[in-house]
Short mmCIF file of C-alpha atoms in Angstrom, two decimals:
data_model
loop_
_atom_site.label_atom_id
_atom_site.label_comp_id
_atom_site.label_asym_id
_atom_site.label_seq_id
_atom_site.Cartn_x
_atom_site.Cartn_y
_atom_site.Cartn_z
CA MET V 1 -22.50 -51.08 -90.01
CA VAL V 2 -19.03 -50.56 -88.59
CA LYS V 3 -18.37 -47.49 -86.48
CA GLN V 4 -15.12 -45.61 -86.90
CA VAL V 5 -14.24 -43.56 -83.80
CA MET V 6 -11.94 -40.56 -83.70
CA ARG V 7 -11.34 -38.29 -80.69
CA ILE V 8 -10.14 -34.73 -81.08
CA THR V 9 -9.30 -32.64 -78.03
CA GLY V 10 -8.93 -28.91 -77.63
CA ILE V 11 -8.88 -26.23 -74.96
CA GLY V 12 -12.02 -26.54 -72.90
CA PHE V 13 -13.72 -29.16 -74.99
CA SER V 14 -13.41 -32.57 -76.58
CA LEU V 15 -14.93 -33.79 -79.81
CA LEU V 16 -15.95 -37.33 -80.59
CA VAL V 17 -16.89 -38.19 -84.15
CA ILE V 18 -18.65 -41.46 -84.91
CA SER V 19 -18.89 -41.85 -88.65
CA SER V 20 -20.59 -44.49 -90.73
CA VAL V 21 -18.41 -46.87 -92.70
CA THR V 22 -20.08 -48.89 -95.44
CA GLN V 23 -19.08 -52.55 -95.19
CA ALA V 24 -21.18 -55.19 -96.93
CA ILE V 25 -24.40 -54.28 -95.09
CA GLN V 26 -27.67 -54.48 -96.99
CA PRO V 27 -29.56 -51.14 -96.94
CA GLU V 28 -32.74 -52.82 -95.74
CA LYS V 29 -31.00 -53.67 -92.45
CA MET V 30 -31.22 -50.00 -91.46
CA SER V 31 -34.65 -49.27 -90.02
CA ASP V 32 -34.21 -45.50 -89.66
CA PRO V 33 -33.03 -42.79 -92.04
CA ALA V 34 -29.40 -41.72 -92.26
CA GLY V 35 -28.47 -38.18 -91.34
CA LYS V 36 -26.00 -36.09 -89.39
CA VAL V 37 -26.59 -35.16 -85.74
CA VAL V 38 -24.47 -32.93 -83.51
CA TYR V 39 -24.87 -33.68 -79.81
CA VAL V 40 -23.74 -30.83 -77.52
CA ASN V 41 -23.13 -31.97 -73.95
CA SER V 42 -23.01 -29.18 -71.34
CA TYR V 43 -20.67 -31.26 -69.21
CA HIS V 44 -17.94 -33.90 -69.67
CA THR V 45 -17.21 -37.59 -70.03
CA GLY V 46 -16.89 -39.08 -66.55
CA TYR V 47 -19.86 -37.21 -65.08
CA ASP V 48 -22.39 -39.97 -64.47
CA TRP V 49 -25.45 -38.03 -65.60
CA SER V 50 -23.87 -36.98 -68.90
CA ASP V 51 -22.45 -40.44 -69.48
CA GLY V 52 -25.91 -41.96 -69.14
CA ILE V 53 -27.42 -39.56 -71.65
CA ALA V 54 -24.58 -40.01 -74.14
CA ALA V 55 -24.66 -43.81 -73.91
CA SER V 56 -28.39 -43.96 -74.56
CA ILE V 57 -28.09 -41.58 -77.53
CA ARG V 58 -25.39 -43.76 -79.10
CA LYS V 59 -27.37 -46.92 -78.43
CA THR V 60 -30.51 -45.46 -80.03
CA PHE V 61 -28.54 -44.47 -83.13
CA GLU V 62 -26.93 -47.90 -83.54
CA LYS V 63 -27.57 -49.40 -86.99
CA THR V 64 -29.45 -46.31 -88.17
CA GLY V 65 -26.78 -44.86 -90.45
CA VAL V 66 -26.70 -41.66 -88.40
CA GLU V 67 -23.39 -39.82 -88.20
CA LEU V 68 -23.01 -38.54 -84.63
CA ILE V 69 -20.69 -35.70 -83.67
CA VAL V 70 -20.34 -35.00 -79.94
CA PHE V 71 -19.11 -31.74 -78.44
CA GLU V 72 -18.46 -31.44 -74.68
CA MET V 73 -18.67 -27.92 -73.23
CA ASP V 74 -17.13 -29.12 -69.92
CA THR V 75 -18.96 -26.48 -67.88
CA LYS V 76 -19.42 -28.55 -64.73
CA ARG V 77 -15.67 -28.52 -64.02
CA HIS V 78 -15.13 -25.03 -65.49
CA GLN V 79 -17.80 -22.60 -64.32
CA ASP V 80 -16.20 -19.28 -65.18
CA GLU V 81 -18.60 -17.23 -67.31
CA ALA V 82 -15.94 -16.43 -69.89
CA PHE V 83 -15.05 -20.12 -70.24
CA ILE V 84 -18.70 -21.09 -70.73
CA ARG V 85 -19.28 -18.45 -73.38
CA HIS V 86 -16.09 -19.47 -75.19
CA ALA V 87 -17.15 -23.13 -75.13
CA ALA V 88 -20.53 -22.14 -76.59
CA LEU V 89 -18.82 -20.25 -79.40
CA ASN V 90 -16.66 -23.31 -80.13
CA ALA V 91 -19.81 -25.44 -80.30
CA LYS V 92 -21.45 -22.88 -82.60
CA ALA V 93 -18.44 -22.97 -84.92
CA LEU V 94 -18.53 -26.76 -85.03
CA ILE V 95 -22.24 -26.78 -85.88
CA GLU V 96 -21.72 -24.24 -88.64
CA LYS V 97 -18.81 -26.28 -90.01
CA HIS V 98 -20.57 -29.65 -90.07
CA GLN V 99 -24.07 -28.43 -91.04
CA PRO V 100 -25.99 -31.19 -89.21
CA ASP V 101 -29.57 -32.14 -89.91
CA VAL V 102 -30.44 -32.02 -86.20
CA VAL V 103 -28.77 -30.75 -83.01
CA ILE V 104 -29.29 -32.43 -79.63
CA ALA V 105 -28.37 -30.25 -76.64
CA SER V 106 -28.25 -31.68 -73.13
CA ASP V 107 -28.58 -29.75 -69.86
CA ASP V 108 -29.06 -26.08 -69.13
CA ASN V 109 -25.80 -24.49 -70.21
CA ALA V 110 -26.05 -25.75 -73.78
CA SER V 111 -29.56 -24.29 -74.00
CA LYS V 112 -28.73 -21.01 -72.30
CA TYR V 113 -25.41 -20.17 -73.91
CA LEU V 114 -25.67 -21.90 -77.30
CA ILE V 115 -29.17 -22.70 -78.52
CA ALA V 116 -31.11 -19.69 -77.16
CA PRO V 117 -28.74 -16.98 -78.47
CA TYR V 118 -27.69 -18.58 -81.77
CA PHE V 119 -30.11 -21.28 -82.95
CA LYS V 120 -33.60 -20.30 -81.84
CA ASN V 121 -36.26 -19.81 -84.54
CA VAL V 122 -33.94 -20.80 -87.36
CA ASP V 123 -34.28 -23.64 -89.87
CA LEU V 124 -32.00 -26.06 -88.00
CA PRO V 125 -34.05 -28.48 -85.83
CA VAL V 126 -32.95 -28.70 -82.18
CA VAL V 127 -33.88 -31.25 -79.51
CA PHE V 128 -32.96 -30.43 -75.91
CA CYS V 129 -32.89 -32.71 -72.90
CA GLY V 130 -31.88 -32.42 -69.24
CA VAL V 131 -33.11 -28.82 -68.87
CA ASN V 132 -34.16 -28.44 -65.25
CA TRP V 133 -37.87 -27.93 -64.61
CA ASP V 134 -38.65 -25.09 -67.00
CA ALA V 135 -37.40 -24.26 -70.50
CA SER V 136 -39.47 -21.10 -70.98
CA GLU V 137 -36.61 -18.89 -69.76
CA TYR V 138 -34.74 -19.94 -72.92
CA GLY V 139 -37.75 -19.28 -75.14
CA PHE V 140 -38.54 -22.99 -75.65
CA PRO V 141 -40.46 -24.47 -77.26
CA CYS V 142 -40.33 -22.53 -80.52
CA ARG V 143 -40.77 -23.44 -84.17
CA ASN V 144 -37.48 -25.35 -84.43
CA VAL V 145 -36.92 -26.45 -80.81
CA THR V 146 -38.55 -29.15 -78.71
CA GLY V 147 -37.31 -31.37 -75.91
CA MET V 148 -37.59 -33.25 -72.63
CA ILE V 149 -37.47 -31.30 -69.38
CA GLU V 150 -35.79 -32.90 -66.38
CA VAL V 151 -37.88 -32.94 -63.21
CA GLN V 152 -36.75 -34.40 -59.93
CA MET V 153 -39.20 -36.27 -57.69
CA ILE V 154 -38.89 -33.66 -54.94
CA ASP V 155 -42.48 -34.00 -53.73
CA GLN V 156 -42.06 -37.77 -53.29
CA ILE V 157 -38.72 -37.30 -51.53
CA LEU V 158 -40.17 -34.75 -49.11
CA ASP V 159 -43.26 -36.88 -48.47
CA THR V 160 -40.99 -39.76 -47.49
CA LEU V 161 -38.69 -37.63 -45.31
CA ARG V 162 -41.59 -35.97 -43.48
CA GLY V 163 -42.60 -39.39 -42.19
CA TYR V 164 -39.36 -39.51 -40.18
CA ALA V 165 -38.72 -35.82 -39.45
CA ASN V 166 -39.39 -34.02 -36.16
CA GLY V 167 -40.46 -30.80 -37.89
CA ASN V 168 -40.86 -29.18 -41.28
CA ARG V 169 -37.63 -27.17 -41.64
CA ILE V 170 -35.97 -28.21 -44.91
CA GLY V 171 -32.31 -27.84 -45.75
CA PHE V 172 -30.69 -27.86 -49.19
CA ILE V 173 -26.99 -28.45 -49.83
CA LYS V 174 -25.15 -28.66 -53.14
CA GLY V 175 -21.95 -27.57 -54.84
CA GLU V 176 -22.02 -23.98 -56.04
CA ASP V 177 -23.09 -23.73 -59.67
CA GLN V 178 -25.87 -22.28 -61.78
CA SER V 179 -27.91 -25.49 -61.81
CA ALA V 180 -27.85 -25.71 -58.01
CA ARG V 181 -29.27 -22.24 -57.52
CA LYS V 182 -31.85 -22.73 -60.25
CA GLU V 183 -32.97 -26.01 -58.67
CA ALA V 184 -33.22 -24.65 -55.14
CA TYR V 185 -35.21 -21.53 -56.02
CA PHE V 186 -37.46 -23.47 -58.36
CA TYR V 187 -38.21 -26.03 -55.64
CA GLU V 188 -39.26 -23.23 -53.32
CA ALA V 189 -41.60 -21.73 -55.91
CA ARG V 190 -42.96 -25.01 -57.25
CA PHE V 191 -43.61 -26.76 -53.95
CA HIS V 192 -44.37 -23.69 -51.81
CA ILE V 193 -41.59 -24.43 -49.36
CA ARG V 194 -38.75 -22.48 -47.78
CA LEU V 195 -35.26 -23.97 -47.96
CA ASP V 196 -32.26 -23.30 -45.78
CA LYS V 197 -29.87 -23.18 -48.75
CA ARG V 198 -26.15 -23.94 -48.53
CA PHE V 199 -24.05 -23.68 -51.71
CA VAL V 200 -20.49 -24.86 -51.16
CA ARG V 201 -17.23 -24.63 -53.12
CA ASN V 202 -15.19 -27.52 -51.67
CA PHE V 203 -15.41 -30.62 -49.50
CA THR V 204 -14.43 -28.79 -46.32
CA GLU V 205 -17.27 -26.31 -46.80
CA TRP V 206 -19.62 -29.18 -47.60
CA LYS V 207 -18.83 -30.96 -44.34
CA ALA V 208 -19.27 -27.79 -42.29
CA ALA V 209 -22.58 -26.94 -43.98
CA TYR V 210 -23.88 -30.51 -43.72
CA ALA V 211 -23.07 -30.66 -40.01
CA ALA V 212 -24.74 -27.28 -39.40
CA LEU V 213 -27.90 -28.37 -41.19
CA GLN V 214 -28.30 -31.26 -38.73
CA LYS V 215 -29.05 -28.65 -36.06
CA ASP V 216 -30.77 -26.02 -38.18
CA THR V 217 -33.24 -28.21 -40.11
CA ASP V 218 -35.45 -31.28 -39.73
CA MET V 219 -34.72 -32.87 -43.12
CA ILE V 220 -32.21 -32.22 -45.89
CA LEU V 221 -32.26 -32.33 -49.69
CA VAL V 222 -28.72 -33.29 -50.74
CA GLY V 223 -27.71 -32.25 -54.25
CA ASN V 224 -24.94 -34.04 -56.12
CA ALA V 225 -21.25 -33.34 -55.63
CA ALA V 226 -20.29 -32.78 -59.26
CA ALA V 227 -19.38 -29.13 -58.65
CA ILE V 228 -17.21 -29.94 -55.60
CA PRO V 229 -13.70 -30.39 -57.08
CA ASP V 230 -12.14 -32.22 -54.12
CA TRP V 231 -15.10 -34.45 -53.25
CA ASP V 232 -13.88 -37.60 -51.47
CA PRO V 233 -16.57 -40.32 -51.65
CA ALA V 234 -14.97 -42.63 -49.07
CA ALA V 235 -14.47 -39.82 -46.57
CA ALA V 236 -17.97 -38.52 -47.28
CA ILE V 237 -19.55 -41.88 -46.44
CA VAL V 238 -17.74 -41.98 -43.10
CA PHE V 239 -18.65 -38.37 -42.36
CA VAL V 240 -22.32 -38.86 -43.25
CA GLU V 241 -22.63 -42.02 -41.17
CA THR V 242 -21.14 -40.34 -38.10
CA THR V 243 -22.79 -36.91 -38.48
CA THR V 244 -26.33 -37.47 -39.80
CA GLU V 245 -29.09 -36.76 -37.28
CA VAL V 246 -32.04 -35.96 -39.58
CA PRO V 247 -33.51 -37.79 -42.61
CA THR V 248 -31.95 -36.94 -45.95
CA GLY V 249 -32.86 -37.48 -49.59
CA ASN V 250 -31.49 -36.91 -53.07
CA TRP V 251 -32.34 -37.46 -56.75
CA ASP V 252 -29.08 -38.74 -58.31
CA GLU V 253 -28.32 -42.46 -58.26
CA TRP V 254 -24.58 -41.96 -57.73
CA MET V 255 -25.34 -40.09 -54.47
CA LYS V 256 -27.39 -42.93 -52.98
CA ALA V 257 -24.65 -43.89 -50.48
CA PHE V 258 -24.87 -40.46 -48.84
CA THR V 259 -28.60 -40.12 -48.09
CA LEU V 260 -31.37 -42.06 -46.39
CA VAL V 261 -33.52 -42.25 -49.53
CA THR V 262 -32.92 -41.60 -53.21
CA TYR V 263 -35.52 -41.03 -55.92
CA ALA V 264 -33.14 -41.08 -58.87
CA THR V 265 -33.98 -39.63 -62.24
CA ILE V 266 -32.77 -41.83 -65.09
CA PRO V 267 -30.43 -40.19 -67.62
CA SER V 268 -31.04 -42.84 -70.25
CA GLU V 269 -34.70 -41.77 -70.38
CA GLN V 270 -33.55 -38.30 -71.44
CA GLY V 271 -31.03 -39.52 -74.01
CA ARG V 272 -33.28 -42.18 -75.52
CA TRP V 273 -36.15 -39.72 -75.98
CA ALA V 274 -33.88 -37.07 -77.50
CA ALA V 275 -32.31 -39.49 -79.97
CA GLN V 276 -35.63 -41.02 -80.99
CA THR V 277 -37.06 -37.54 -81.48
CA ALA V 278 -34.08 -36.67 -83.68
CA LEU V 279 -34.84 -39.78 -85.76
CA ASP V 280 -38.47 -38.67 -86.05
CA ILE V 281 -37.28 -35.29 -87.32
CA LEU V 282 -34.94 -36.97 -89.80
CA SER V 283 -38.01 -38.87 -91.04
CA GLY V 284 -39.73 -35.58 -91.79
CA LYS V 285 -41.53 -34.59 -88.61
CA SER V 286 -41.37 -30.93 -87.58
CA PRO V 287 -40.11 -29.97 -84.08
CA ALA V 288 -43.13 -27.64 -83.88
CA ASP V 289 -45.39 -30.72 -84.00
CA ILE V 290 -43.54 -32.51 -81.16
CA PRO V 291 -44.67 -31.37 -77.70
CA VAL V 292 -42.19 -30.71 -74.90
CA VAL V 293 -42.41 -33.52 -72.33
CA THR V 294 -41.04 -34.32 -68.88
CA ASN V 295 -39.36 -37.46 -67.62
CA LYS V 296 -41.61 -39.99 -65.90
CA LYS V 297 -39.30 -42.63 -64.40
CA ALA V 298 -37.25 -42.93 -61.22
CA LYS V 299 -35.26 -45.55 -59.32
CA ILE V 300 -35.86 -45.61 -55.57
CA PHE V 301 -33.11 -46.57 -53.12
CA ARG V 302 -33.05 -46.98 -49.33
CA ASN V 303 -29.88 -46.70 -47.26
CA MET V 304 -30.22 -49.22 -44.45
CA ARG V 305 -27.06 -48.11 -42.61
CA LEU V 306 -28.45 -44.60 -42.24
CA ALA V 307 -31.88 -46.00 -41.41
CA LYS V 308 -30.34 -47.97 -38.54
CA LYS V 309 -28.45 -44.92 -37.27
CA LEU V 310 -31.67 -42.87 -37.29
CA ASN V 311 -33.76 -45.71 -35.80
CA ILE V 312 -35.99 -45.74 -38.87
CA ILE V 313 -37.99 -48.79 -39.90
CA PHE V 314 -39.26 -48.57 -43.46
CA PRO V 315 -42.75 -49.96 -44.18
CA MET V 316 -42.95 -53.04 -46.37
CA SER V 317 -44.71 -51.04 -49.09
CA PHE V 318 -41.61 -48.83 -49.44
CA ILE V 319 -39.21 -51.78 -49.24
CA ARG V 320 -41.05 -53.58 -52.06
CA ARG V 321 -40.68 -50.65 -54.47
CA SER V 322 -37.13 -49.63 -53.54
CA GLN V 323 -33.65 -51.11 -53.75
CA SER V 324 -31.27 -51.42 -50.84
CA VAL V 325 -28.03 -49.47 -51.23
CA THR V 326 -25.00 -51.73 -51.49
CA MET V 327 -22.35 -50.08 -49.38
CA PRO V 328 -18.58 -50.60 -49.64
CA VAL V 329 -17.02 -52.80 -46.99
CA ARG V 330 -15.56 -50.64 -44.24
CA PRO V 331 -12.11 -51.62 -42.88
#
């Protein structure tokens, strides 16, 4: 099976079509049924989380005969409500044009602005992934929608940080967007904690808030920087290493250089499950018979430079199950 790739761009979105091309391949080589799948990505190519999901979806569909059409809503870089709603309408128009057999929708905005208002309880099967913590606010699951919820290992992160903290005041810092606020308030309700929440709009605000949290809290949950348009990774590493006074943790692998510990969710787990579920539906299984699940895997990282600064010695049990962060060479 040869894949023919065509990219189409438009205002606020990009479209990638991967179409099957028949070329001297015996039918019995294909182990899964052919069909058409539209994958709606809430975000954009270049955002590590989305890239991991997309790559695993494509890999799962390799040699299956599935035609994959990808629509990027680009709502991480463009958070204006009008933009998001317009992107959802563009995605809706694309779905109606191509009439897929299954839709895969990743992350919250695709579920909130596209699937819930336009494709809930219809005949078109939908598989979601990357929805943070709870999909019931979108009315999922329902007769045509199932999926994988994304849960971060917040309890494990906090258990680790508490071992090195001088108190129980917990800070939370992340770029200002809908996912950040949903995460923070859900963590408070789910884990019965109170967070000192800081939502920032740029790198300058991030540095000021991060520095303030060193005095105001005893440990900090550090969300990713995807919604901070002028984020400077090199400058952030220097700032963190000179400013950090309390233990910090996060749940995104690409943020591991900026916190003491990382319990990273794995985007490929989301994408692989969603794509395999789509194949199951193409084989005749009903979404109503497929339970909603949560992710189960995480990669654990330890930042030895921050550990040294904070005079922290990790136990061997933690070292054995974690990876050391490889830091860039400082001039």
